[in-house]
PDB file of C-alpha atoms in Angstrom:
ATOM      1  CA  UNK X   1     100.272  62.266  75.865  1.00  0.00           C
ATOM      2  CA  UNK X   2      99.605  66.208  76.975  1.00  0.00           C
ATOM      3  CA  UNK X   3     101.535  67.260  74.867  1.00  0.00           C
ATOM      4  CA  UNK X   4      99.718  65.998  71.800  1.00  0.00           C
ATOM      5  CA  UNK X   5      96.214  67.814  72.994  1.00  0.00           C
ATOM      6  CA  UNK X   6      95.591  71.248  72.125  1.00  0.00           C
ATOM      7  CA  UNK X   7      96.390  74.194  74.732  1.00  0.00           C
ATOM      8  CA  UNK X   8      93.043  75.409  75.865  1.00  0.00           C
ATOM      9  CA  UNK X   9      93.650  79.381  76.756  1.00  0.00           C
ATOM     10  CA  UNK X  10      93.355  80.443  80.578  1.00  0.00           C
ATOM     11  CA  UNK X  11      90.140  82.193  81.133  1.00  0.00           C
ATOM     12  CA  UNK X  12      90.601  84.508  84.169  1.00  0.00           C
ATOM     13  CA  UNK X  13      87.822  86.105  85.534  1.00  0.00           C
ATOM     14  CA  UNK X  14      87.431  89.490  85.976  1.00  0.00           C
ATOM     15  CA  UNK X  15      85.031  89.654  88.490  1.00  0.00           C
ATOM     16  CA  UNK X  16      85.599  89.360  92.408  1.00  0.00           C
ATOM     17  CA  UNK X  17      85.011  85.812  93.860  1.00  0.00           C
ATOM     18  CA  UNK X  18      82.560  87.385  96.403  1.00  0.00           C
ATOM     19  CA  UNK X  19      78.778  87.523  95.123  1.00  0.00           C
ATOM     20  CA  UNK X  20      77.802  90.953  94.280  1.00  0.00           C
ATOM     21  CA  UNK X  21      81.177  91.685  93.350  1.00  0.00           C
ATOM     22  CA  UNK X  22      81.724  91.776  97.407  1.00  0.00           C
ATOM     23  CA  UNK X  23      82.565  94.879  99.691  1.00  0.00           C
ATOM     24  CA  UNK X  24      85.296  96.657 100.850  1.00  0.00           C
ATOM     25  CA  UNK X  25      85.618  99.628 103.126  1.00  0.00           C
ATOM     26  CA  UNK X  26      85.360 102.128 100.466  1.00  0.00           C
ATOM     27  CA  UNK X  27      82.516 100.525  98.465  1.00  0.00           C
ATOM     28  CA  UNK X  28      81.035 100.166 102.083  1.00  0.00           C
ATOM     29  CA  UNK X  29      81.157 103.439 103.270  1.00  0.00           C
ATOM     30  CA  UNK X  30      79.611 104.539  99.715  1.00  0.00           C
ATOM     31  CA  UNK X  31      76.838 102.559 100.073  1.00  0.00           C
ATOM     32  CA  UNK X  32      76.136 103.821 103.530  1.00  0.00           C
ATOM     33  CA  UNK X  33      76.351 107.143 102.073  1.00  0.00           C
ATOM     34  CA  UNK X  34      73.864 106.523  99.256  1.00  0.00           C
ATOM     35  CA  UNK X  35      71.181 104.965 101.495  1.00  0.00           C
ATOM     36  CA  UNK X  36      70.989 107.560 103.896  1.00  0.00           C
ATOM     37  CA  UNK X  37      70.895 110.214 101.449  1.00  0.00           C
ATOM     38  CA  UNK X  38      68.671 108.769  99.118  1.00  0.00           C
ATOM     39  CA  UNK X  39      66.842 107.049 101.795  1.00  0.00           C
ATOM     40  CA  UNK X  40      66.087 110.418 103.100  1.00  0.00           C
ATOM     41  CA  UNK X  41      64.916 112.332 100.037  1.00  0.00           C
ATOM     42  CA  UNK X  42      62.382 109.409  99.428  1.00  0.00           C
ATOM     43  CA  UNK X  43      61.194 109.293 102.319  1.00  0.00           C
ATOM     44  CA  UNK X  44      60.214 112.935 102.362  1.00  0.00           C
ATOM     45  CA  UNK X  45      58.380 112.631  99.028  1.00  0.00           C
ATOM     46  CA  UNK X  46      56.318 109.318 100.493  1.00  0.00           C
ATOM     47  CA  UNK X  47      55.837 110.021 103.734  1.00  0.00           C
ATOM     48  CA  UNK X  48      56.529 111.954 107.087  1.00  0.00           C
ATOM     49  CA  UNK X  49      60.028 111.461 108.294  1.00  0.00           C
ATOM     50  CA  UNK X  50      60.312 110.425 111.995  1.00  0.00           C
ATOM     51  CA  UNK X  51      63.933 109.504 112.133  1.00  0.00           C
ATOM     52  CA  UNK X  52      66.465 110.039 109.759  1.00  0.00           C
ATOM     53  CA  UNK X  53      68.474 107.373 111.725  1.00  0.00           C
ATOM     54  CA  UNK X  54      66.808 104.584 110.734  1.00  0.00           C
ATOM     55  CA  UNK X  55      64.816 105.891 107.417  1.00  0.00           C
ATOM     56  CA  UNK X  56      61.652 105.498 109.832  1.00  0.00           C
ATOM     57  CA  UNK X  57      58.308 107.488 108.272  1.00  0.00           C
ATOM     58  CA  UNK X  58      55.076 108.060 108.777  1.00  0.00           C
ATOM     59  CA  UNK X  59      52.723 106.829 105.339  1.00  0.00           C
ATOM     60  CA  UNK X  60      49.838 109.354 104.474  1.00  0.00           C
ATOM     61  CA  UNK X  61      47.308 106.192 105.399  1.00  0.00           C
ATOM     62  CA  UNK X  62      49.182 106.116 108.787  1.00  0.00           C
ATOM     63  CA  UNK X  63      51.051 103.138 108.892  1.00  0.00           C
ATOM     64  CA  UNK X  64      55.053 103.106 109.989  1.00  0.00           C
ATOM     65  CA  UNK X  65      57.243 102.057 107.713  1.00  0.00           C
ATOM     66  CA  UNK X  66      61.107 101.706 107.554  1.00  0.00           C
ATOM     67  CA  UNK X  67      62.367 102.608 104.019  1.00  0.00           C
ATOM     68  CA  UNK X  68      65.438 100.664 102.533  1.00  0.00           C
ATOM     69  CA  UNK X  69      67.532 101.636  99.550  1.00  0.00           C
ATOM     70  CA  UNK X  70      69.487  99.399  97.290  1.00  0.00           C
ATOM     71  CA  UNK X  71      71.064  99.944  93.788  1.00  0.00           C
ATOM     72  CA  UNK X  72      72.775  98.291  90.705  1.00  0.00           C
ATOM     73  CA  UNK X  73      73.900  95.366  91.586  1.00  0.00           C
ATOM     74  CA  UNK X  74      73.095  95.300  95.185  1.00  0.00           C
ATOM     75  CA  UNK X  75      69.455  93.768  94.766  1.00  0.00           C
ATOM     76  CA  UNK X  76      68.749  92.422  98.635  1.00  0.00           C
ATOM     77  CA  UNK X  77      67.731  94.848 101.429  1.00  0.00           C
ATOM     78  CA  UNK X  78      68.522  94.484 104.838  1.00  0.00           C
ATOM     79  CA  UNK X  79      66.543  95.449 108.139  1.00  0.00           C
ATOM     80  CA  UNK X  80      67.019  95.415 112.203  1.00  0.00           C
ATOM     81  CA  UNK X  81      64.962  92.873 113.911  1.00  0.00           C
ATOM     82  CA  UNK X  82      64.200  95.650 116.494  1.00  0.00           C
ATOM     83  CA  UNK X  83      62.864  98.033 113.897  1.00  0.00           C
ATOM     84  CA  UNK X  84      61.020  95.260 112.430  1.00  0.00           C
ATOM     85  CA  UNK X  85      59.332  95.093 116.294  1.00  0.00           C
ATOM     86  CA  UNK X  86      58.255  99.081 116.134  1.00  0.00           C
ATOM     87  CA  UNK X  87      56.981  99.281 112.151  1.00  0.00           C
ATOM     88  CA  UNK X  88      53.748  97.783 109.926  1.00  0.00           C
ATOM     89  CA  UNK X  89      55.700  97.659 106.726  1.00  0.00           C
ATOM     90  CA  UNK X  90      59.603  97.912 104.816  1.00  0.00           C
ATOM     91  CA  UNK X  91      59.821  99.792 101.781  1.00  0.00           C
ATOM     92  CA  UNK X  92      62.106  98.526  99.602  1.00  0.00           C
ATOM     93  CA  UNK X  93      63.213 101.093  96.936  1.00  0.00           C
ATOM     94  CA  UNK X  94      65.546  99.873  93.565  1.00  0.00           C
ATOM     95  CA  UNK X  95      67.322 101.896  91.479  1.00  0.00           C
ATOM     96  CA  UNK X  96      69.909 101.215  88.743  1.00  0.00           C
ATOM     97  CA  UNK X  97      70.825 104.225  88.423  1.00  0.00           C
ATOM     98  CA  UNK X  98      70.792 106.311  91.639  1.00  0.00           C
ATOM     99  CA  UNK X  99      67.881 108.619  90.681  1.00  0.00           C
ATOM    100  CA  UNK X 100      64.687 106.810  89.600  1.00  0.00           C
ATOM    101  CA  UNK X 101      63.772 104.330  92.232  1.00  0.00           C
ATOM    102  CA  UNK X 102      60.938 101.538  91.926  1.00  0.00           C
ATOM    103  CA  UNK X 103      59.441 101.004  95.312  1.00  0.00           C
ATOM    104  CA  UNK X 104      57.685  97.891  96.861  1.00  0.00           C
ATOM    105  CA  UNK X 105      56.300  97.661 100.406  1.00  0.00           C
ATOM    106  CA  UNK X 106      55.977  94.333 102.231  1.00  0.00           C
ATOM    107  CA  UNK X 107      54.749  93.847 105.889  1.00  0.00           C
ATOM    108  CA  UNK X 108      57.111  93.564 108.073  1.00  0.00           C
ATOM    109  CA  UNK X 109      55.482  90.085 109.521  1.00  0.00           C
ATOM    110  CA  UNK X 110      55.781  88.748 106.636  1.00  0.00           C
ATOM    111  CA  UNK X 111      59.486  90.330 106.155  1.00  0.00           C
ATOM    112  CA  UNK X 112      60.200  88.403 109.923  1.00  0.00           C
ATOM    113  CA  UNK X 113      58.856  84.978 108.238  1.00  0.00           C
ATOM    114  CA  UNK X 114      60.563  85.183 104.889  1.00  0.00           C
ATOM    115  CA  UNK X 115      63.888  87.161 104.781  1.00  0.00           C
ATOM    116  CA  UNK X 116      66.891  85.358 105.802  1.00  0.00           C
ATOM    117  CA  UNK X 117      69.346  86.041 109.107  1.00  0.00           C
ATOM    118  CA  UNK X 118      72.993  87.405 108.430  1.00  0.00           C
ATOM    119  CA  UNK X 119      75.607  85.301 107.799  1.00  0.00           C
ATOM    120  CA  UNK X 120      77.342  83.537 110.968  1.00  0.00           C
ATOM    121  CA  UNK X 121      80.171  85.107 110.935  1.00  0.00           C
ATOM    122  CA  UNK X 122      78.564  88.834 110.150  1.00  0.00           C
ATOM    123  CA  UNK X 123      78.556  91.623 113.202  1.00  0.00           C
ATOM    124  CA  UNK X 124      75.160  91.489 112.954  1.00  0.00           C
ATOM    125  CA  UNK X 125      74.266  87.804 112.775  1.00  0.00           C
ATOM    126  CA  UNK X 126      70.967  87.166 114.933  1.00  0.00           C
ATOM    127  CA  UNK X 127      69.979  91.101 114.532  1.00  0.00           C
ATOM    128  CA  UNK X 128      69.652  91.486 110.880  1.00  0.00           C
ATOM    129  CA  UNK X 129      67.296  89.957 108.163  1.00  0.00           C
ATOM    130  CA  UNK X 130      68.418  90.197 104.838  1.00  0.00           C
ATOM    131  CA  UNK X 131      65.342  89.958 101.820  1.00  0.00           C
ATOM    132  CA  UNK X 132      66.249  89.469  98.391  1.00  0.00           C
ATOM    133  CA  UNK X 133      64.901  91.191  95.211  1.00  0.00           C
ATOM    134  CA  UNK X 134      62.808  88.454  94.059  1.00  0.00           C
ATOM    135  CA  UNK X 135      61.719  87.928  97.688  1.00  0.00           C
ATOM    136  CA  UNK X 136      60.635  91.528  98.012  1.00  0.00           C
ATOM    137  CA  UNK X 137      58.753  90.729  94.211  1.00  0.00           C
ATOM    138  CA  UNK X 138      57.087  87.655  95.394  1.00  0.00           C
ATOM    139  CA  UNK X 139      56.165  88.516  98.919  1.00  0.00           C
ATOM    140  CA  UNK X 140      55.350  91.944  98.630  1.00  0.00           C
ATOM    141  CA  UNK X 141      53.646  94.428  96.374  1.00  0.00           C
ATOM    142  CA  UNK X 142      54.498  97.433  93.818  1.00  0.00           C
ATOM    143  CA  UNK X 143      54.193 100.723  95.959  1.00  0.00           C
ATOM    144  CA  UNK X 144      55.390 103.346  93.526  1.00  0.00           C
ATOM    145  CA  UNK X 145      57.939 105.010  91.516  1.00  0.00           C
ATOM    146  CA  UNK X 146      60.184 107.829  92.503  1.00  0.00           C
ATOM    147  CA  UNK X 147      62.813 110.368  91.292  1.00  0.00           C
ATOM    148  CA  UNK X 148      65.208 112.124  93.716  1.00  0.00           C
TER     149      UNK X 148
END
């Protein structure tokens, strides 16, 4: 009976099974790169830098902030539940194309109550909140826009 139906051709996708098009050392390590590097530069046009480790600044209004970086299709940030302890708000700064960045800020209470915990099996399960894009949209609010 097969044999009488037509042959429907084999789609194969060309994109990783892994959300996000997943992570490998190399993509890893790049994305490292980027963040603190960009992270950096955007912090020094916002803000006074405290420590470079952590993107950790000092707003002109005098709140601490943390400032995370994500970009094309990475659209969640992630942030340490004990530099969520020490700050009053995360920046979270987009950019699609590695040089214009739009910028929200969200308190970091409200990043605690709403951003989710890494994965089980992730290094830093139970020490690392993960917020995505729309997240960041609906619970927080437009801070700026920046070139680096």
């Amino acid at each position: 009976m097969d044999e009488f139906l037509p042959k429907a051709p084999k789609v194969v996708s060309t994109k990783p099974s892994k959300p996000g098009g997943g992570q490998d050392e190399f993509t890893g390590r790049e994305g490292y790169e980027f963040g603190i590097s960009a992270g950096r530069a955007l912090a020094s046009k916002i803000g006074d830098l405290v420590s470079p480790v952590a993107t950790e600044l000092k707003l002109p209004d005098g709140r601490r902030a943390t400032l995370r970086t994500a970009k094309r299709r990475n659209t969640q940030w992630g942030c340490l539940n004990t530099l969520l302890e020490r700050i009053d708000v995360v920046l979270c700064a987009f950019t699609p194309d590695g040089t214009n960045f739009d910028v929200w800020e969200i308190d970091a209470k409200v990043w605690a109550r709403e951003a989710r915990n890494a994965s089980p099996g992730h290094k830093l399960h139970n020490k690392l909140t993960l917020l995505g894009k729309s997240g960041v949209e609906k619970f927080g609010k437009p801070f700026g826009s920046y070139s680096i």
